[in-house]
Short mmCIF file of C-alpha atoms and ligand atoms in Angstrom, two decimals:
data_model
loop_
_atom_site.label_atom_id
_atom_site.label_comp_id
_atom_site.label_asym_id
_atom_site.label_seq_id
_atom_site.Cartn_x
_atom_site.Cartn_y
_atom_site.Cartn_z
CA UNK A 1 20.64 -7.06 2.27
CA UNK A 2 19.50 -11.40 2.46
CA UNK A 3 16.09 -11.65 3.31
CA UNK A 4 14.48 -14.93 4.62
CA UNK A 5 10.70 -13.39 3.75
CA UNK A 6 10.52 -11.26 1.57
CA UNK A 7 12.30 -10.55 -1.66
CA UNK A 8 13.56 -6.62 -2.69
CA UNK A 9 14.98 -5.56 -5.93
CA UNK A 10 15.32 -2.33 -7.66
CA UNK A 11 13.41 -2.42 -11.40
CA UNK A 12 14.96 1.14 -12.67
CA UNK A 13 13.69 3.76 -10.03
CA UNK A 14 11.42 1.60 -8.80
CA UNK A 15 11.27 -0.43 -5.58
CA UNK A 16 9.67 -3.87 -6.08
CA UNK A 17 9.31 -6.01 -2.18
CA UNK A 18 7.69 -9.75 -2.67
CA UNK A 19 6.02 -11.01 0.23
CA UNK A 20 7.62 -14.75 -0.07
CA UNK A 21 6.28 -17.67 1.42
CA UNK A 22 4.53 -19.11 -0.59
CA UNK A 23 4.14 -22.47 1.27
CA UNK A 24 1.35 -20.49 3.79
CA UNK A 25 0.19 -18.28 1.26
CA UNK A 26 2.48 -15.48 2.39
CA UNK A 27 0.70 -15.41 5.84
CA UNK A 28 2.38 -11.64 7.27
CA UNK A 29 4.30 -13.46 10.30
CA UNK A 30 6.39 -10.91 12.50
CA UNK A 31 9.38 -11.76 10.36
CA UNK A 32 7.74 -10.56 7.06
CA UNK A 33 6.77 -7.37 8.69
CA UNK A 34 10.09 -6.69 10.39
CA UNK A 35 12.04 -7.27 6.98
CA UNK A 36 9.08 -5.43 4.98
CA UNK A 37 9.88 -2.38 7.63
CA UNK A 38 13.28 -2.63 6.89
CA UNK A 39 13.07 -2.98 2.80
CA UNK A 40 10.92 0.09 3.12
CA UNK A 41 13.38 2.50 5.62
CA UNK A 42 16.12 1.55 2.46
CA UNK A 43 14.16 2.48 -0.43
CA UNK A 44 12.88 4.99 0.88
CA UNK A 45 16.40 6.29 2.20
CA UNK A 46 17.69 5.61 -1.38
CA UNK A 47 17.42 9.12 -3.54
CA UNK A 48 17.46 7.22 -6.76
CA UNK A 49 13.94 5.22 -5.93
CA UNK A 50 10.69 7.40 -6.70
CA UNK A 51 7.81 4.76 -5.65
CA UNK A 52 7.47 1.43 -4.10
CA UNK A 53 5.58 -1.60 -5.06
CA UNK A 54 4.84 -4.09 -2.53
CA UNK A 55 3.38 -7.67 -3.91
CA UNK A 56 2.83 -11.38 -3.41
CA UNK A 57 2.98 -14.06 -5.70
CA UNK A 58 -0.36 -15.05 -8.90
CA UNK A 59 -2.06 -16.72 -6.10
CA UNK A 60 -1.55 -14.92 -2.97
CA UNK A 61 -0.91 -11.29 -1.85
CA UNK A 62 -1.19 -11.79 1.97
CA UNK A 63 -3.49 -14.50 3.17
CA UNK A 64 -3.95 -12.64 6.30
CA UNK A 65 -1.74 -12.06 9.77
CA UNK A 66 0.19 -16.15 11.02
CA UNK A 67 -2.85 -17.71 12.68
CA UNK A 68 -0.76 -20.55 13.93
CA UNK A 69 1.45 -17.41 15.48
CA UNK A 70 -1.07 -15.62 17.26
CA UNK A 71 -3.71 -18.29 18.13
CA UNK A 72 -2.43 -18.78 21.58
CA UNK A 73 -2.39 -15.19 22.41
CA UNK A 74 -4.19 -14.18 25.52
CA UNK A 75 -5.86 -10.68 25.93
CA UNK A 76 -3.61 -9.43 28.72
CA UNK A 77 -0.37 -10.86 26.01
CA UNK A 78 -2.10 -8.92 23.26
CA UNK A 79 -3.19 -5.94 25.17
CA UNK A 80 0.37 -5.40 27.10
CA UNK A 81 2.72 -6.36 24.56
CA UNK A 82 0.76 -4.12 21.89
CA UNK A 83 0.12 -6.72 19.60
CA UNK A 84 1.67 -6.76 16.36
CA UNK A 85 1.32 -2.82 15.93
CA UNK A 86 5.03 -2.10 16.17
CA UNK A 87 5.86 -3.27 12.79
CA UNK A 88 2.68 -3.18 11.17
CA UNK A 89 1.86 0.82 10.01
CA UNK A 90 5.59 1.28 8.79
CA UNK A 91 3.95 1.56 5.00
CA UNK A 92 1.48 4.20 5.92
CA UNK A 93 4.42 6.64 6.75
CA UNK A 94 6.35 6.05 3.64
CA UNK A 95 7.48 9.37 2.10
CA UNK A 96 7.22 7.83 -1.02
CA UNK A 97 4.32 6.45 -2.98
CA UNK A 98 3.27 3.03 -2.75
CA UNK A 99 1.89 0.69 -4.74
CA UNK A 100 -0.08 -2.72 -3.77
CA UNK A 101 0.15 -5.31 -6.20
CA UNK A 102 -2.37 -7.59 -5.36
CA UNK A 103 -3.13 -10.72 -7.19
CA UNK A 104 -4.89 -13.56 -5.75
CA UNK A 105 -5.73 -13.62 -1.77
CA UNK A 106 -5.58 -10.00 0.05
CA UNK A 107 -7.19 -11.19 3.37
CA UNK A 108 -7.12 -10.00 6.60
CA UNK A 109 -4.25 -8.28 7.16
CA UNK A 110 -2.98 -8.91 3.39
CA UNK A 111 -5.99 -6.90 2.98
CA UNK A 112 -5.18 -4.28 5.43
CA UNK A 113 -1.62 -4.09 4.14
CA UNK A 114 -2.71 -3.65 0.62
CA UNK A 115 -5.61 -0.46 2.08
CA UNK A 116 -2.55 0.97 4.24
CA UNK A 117 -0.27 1.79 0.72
CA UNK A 118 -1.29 4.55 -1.58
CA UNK A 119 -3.63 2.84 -4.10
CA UNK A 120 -3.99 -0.93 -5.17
CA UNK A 121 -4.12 -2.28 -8.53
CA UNK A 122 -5.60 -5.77 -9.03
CA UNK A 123 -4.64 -8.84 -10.56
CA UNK A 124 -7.88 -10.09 -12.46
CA UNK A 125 -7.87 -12.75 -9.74
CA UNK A 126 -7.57 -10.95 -6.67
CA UNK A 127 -9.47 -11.65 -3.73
CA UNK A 128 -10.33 -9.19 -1.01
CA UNK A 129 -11.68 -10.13 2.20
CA UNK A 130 -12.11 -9.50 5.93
CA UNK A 131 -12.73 -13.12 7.24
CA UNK A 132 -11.36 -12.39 11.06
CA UNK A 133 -15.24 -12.75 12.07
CA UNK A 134 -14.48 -16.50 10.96
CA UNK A 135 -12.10 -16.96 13.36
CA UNK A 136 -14.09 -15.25 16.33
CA UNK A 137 -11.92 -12.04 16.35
CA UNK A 138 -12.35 -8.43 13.93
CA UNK A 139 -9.75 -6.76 11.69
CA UNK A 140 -7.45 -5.37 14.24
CA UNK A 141 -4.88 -3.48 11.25
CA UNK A 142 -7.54 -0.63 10.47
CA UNK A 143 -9.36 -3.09 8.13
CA UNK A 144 -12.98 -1.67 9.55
CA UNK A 145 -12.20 1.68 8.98
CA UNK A 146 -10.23 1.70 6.06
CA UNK A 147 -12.29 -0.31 4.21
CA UNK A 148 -15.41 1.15 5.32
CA UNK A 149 -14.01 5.03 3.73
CA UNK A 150 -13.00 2.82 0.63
CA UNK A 151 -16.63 0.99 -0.51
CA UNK A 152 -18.72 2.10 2.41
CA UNK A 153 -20.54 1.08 5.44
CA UNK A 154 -22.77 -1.35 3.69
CA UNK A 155 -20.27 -3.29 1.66
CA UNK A 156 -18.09 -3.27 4.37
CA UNK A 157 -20.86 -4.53 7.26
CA UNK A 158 -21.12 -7.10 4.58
CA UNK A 159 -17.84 -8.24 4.27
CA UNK A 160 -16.89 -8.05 7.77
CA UNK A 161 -20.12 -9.77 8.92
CA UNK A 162 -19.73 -12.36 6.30
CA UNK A 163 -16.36 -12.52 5.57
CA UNK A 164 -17.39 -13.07 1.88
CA UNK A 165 -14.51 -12.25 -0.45
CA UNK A 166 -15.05 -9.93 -3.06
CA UNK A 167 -13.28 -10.31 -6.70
CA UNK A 168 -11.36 -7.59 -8.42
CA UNK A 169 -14.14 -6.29 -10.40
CA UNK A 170 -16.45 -5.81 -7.74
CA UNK A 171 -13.79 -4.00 -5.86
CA UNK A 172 -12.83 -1.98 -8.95
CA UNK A 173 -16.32 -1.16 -9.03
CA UNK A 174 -16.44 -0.31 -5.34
CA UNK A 175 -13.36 2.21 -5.20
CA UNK A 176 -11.16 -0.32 -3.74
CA UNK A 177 -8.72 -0.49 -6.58
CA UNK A 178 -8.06 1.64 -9.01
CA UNK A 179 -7.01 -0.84 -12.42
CA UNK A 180 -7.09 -4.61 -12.94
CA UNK A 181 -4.74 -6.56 -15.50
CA UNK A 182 -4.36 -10.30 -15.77
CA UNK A 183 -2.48 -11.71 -12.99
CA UNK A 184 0.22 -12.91 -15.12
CA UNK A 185 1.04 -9.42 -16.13
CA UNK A 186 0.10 -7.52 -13.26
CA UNK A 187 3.94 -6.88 -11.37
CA UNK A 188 5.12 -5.62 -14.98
CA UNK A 189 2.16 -3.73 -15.29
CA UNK A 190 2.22 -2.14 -11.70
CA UNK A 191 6.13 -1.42 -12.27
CA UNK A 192 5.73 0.10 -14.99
CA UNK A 193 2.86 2.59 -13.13
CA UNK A 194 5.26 2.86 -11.07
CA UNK A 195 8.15 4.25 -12.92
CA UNK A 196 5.90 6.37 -14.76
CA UNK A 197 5.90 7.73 -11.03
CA UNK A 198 8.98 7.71 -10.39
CA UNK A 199 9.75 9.87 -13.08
CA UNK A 200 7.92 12.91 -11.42
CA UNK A 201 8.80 15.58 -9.32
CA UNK A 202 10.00 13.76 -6.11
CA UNK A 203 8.60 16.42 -3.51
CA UNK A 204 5.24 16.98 -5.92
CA UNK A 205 4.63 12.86 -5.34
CA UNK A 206 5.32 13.16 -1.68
CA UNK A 207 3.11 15.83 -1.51
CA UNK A 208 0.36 14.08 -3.47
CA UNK A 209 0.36 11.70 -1.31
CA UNK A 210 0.34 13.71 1.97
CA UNK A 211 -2.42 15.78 0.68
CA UNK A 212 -4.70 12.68 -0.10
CA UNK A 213 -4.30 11.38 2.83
CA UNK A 214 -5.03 13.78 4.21
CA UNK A 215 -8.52 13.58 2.65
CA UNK A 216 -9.61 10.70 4.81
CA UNK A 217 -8.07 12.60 8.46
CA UNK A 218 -9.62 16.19 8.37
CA UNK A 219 -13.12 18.28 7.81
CA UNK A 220 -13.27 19.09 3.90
CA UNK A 221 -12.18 22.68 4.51
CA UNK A 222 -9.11 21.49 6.94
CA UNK A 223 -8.34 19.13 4.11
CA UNK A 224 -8.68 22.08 1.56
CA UNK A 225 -6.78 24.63 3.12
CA UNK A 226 -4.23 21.97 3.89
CA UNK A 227 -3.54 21.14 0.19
CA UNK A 228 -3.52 25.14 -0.21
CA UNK A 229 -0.90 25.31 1.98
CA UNK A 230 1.46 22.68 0.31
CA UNK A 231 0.52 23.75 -3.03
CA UNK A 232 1.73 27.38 -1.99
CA UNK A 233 4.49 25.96 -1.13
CA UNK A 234 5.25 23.92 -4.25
CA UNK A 235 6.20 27.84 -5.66
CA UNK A 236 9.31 27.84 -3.18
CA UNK A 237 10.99 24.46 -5.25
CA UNK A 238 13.13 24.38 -8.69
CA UNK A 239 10.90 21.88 -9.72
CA UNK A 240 7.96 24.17 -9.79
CA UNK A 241 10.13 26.70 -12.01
CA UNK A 242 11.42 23.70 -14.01
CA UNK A 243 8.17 21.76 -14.99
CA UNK A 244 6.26 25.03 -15.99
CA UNK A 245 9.40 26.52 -18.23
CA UNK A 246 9.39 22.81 -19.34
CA UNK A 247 5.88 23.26 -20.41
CA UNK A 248 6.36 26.68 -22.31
CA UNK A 249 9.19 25.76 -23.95
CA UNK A 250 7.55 22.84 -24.77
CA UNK A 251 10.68 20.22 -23.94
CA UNK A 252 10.88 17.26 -21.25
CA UNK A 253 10.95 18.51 -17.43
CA UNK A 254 14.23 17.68 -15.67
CA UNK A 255 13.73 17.24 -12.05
CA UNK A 256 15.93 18.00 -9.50
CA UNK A 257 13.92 16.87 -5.87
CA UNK A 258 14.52 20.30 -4.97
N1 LIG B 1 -1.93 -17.91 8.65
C1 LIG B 1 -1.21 -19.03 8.70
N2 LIG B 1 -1.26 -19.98 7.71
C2 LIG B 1 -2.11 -19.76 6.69
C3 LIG B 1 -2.90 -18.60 6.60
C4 LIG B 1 -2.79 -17.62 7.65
N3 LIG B 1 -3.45 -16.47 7.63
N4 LIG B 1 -3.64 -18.68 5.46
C5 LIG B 1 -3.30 -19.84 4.87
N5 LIG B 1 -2.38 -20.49 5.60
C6 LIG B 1 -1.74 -21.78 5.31
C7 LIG B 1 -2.70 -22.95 5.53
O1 LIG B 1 -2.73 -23.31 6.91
C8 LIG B 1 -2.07 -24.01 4.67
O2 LIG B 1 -0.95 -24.52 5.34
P1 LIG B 1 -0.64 -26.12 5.33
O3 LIG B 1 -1.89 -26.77 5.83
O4 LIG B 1 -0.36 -26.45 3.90
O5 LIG B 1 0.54 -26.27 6.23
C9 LIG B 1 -1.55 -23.23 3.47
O6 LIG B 1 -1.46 -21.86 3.93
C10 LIG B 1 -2.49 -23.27 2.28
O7 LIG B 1 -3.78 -22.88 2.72
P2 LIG B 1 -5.10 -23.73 2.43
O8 LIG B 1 -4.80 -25.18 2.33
O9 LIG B 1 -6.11 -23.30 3.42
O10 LIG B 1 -5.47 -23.19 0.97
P3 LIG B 1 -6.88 -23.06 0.31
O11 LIG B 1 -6.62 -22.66 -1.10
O12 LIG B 1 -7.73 -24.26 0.56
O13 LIG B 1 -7.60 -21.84 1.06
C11 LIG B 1 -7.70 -19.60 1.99
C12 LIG B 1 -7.08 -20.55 0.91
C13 LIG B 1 -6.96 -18.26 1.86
C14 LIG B 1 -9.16 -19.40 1.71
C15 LIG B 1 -7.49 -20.23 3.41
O14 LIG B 1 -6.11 -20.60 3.55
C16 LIG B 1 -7.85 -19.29 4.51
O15 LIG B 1 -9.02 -19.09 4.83
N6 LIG B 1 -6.83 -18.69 5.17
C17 LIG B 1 -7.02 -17.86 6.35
C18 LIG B 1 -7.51 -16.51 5.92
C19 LIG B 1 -7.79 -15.63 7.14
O16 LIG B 1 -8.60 -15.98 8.00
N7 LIG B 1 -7.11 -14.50 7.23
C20 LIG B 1 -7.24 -13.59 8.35
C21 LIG B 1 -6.27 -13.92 9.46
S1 LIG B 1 -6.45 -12.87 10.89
C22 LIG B 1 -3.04 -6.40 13.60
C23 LIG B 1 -2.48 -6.65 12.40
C24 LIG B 1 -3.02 -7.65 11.59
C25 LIG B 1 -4.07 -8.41 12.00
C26 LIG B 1 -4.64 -8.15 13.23
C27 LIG B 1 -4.13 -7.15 14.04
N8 LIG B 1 -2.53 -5.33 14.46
C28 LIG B 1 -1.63 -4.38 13.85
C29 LIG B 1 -2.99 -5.19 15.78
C30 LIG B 1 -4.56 -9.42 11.10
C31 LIG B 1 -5.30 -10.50 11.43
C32 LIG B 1 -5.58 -11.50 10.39
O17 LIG B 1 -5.19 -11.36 9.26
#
């Protein structure tokens, strides 16, 4: 598949999707979103890929939703035609795990799309930011409340008040990623996470990352009898049998997805 926006390759059992274009910092037009959607429903249709990384270039992840595309909106456009939510949440139901690769610029939306995949790792540039109060609108991708459950209500107020952009260490130090590595280093780095993934049990990742998620939608004992539930069920799959005879017979586990 020929993209014009975004750039997919496979790196081993790894899915790697660039945001490209670069010229407007890889503003998220409709046309990156529709082709990210798209990258995404193949990989994730593809039984050889185990996790996903989605990044931009060293200087910018996602400056943010096209301004110059939605500036002449009008409330009744936005509010009919469902603004931009049709291709926007195709990430957050990805069976697969996720990775953000963020380097440089994660604003706006680049920031939203970066909170919507499993966990983020940083390039020791990156720059996180809601600055929609800048332009006389909010986050409208789930940056208010996905931020807020990352770092909190005040840092968040902050930073959607502001719109002050907060560096990689201070969001390491917040929650909001989990590692930082030069910029220069960090798609290696994040593929390599990555494939370390990739070479788990397919169904125990999925489930993972069900069950965390699940974290942040349900009551503590909803979420806990929830991951009871699919960790019951784990006992029903070869790979449950096959990763803990692995382990006594002390040898390398050889996962079959099933
Ligand atoms: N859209 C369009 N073009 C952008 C852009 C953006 N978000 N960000 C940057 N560009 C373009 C600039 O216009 C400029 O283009 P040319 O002038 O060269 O043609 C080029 O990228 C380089 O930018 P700068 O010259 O400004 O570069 P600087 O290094 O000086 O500044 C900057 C970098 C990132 C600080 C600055 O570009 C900036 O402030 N950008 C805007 C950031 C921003 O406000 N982002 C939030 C946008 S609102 C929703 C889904 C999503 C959203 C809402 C709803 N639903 C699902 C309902 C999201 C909304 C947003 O993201």
């Amino acid at each position: 598949m020929t993209y014009e926006y975004i750039i997919a390759e496979t790196r081993q059992n790894v899915g790697l999707i660039q945001i490209n274009r670069p010229k407007v910092l890889n503003a998220l037009s409709s046309g990156v979103m529709d082709e990210l959607g798209v990258a995404i429903d193949s990989f994730e249709s593809e039984s050889s890929i185990g996790a996903i990384v989605i990044t931009g270039n060293e200087k910018s992840f996602a400056a943010g939703a096209d301004i110059s595309q939605m500036k002449d909106n009008t409330f009744a456009e936005a509010f009919m035609g469902n603004f931009i939510t049709s291709n926007w949440e195709r990430v957050t139901v990805c069976r697969k795990p996720v990775i953000a690769a963020v380097a440089g610029f994660a604003l706006g939306g680049g920031c939203e799309l970066a909170m919507m995949c499993d966990f983020i790792v940083a390039g020791d540039n990156a720059k996180f930011g809601q600055p929609e109060i800048n332009l006389g609108i909010i986050p409208g991708a789930g940056g208010s409340q996905r931020l807020t459950r990352a770092v909190g209500k005040s840092k968040s107020m902050d930073m959607c008040l502001t719109g002050r952009m907060m560096d990689a260490e201070e969001a390491e130090r917040s929650g909001l990623v989990s590692r930082i590595y030069p910029a220069a280093e960090l798609v290696d780095k994040v593929v390599e996470i990555a494939q370390e993934i990739a070479e788990k049990s397919q169904i125990a990742a999925s489930m993972v990352t069900e069950v965390v998620d699940r974290a942040y939608e349900s009551t503590l004992t909803e979420g806990v009898l929830f991951e009871r539930r699919a960790f019951h069920a784990l006992f029903a799959t070869e790979d449950q049998k096959e990763g803990m005879a692995a382990f006594v017979e002390k040898r390398k586990a050889n996962w079959k997805n099933r």
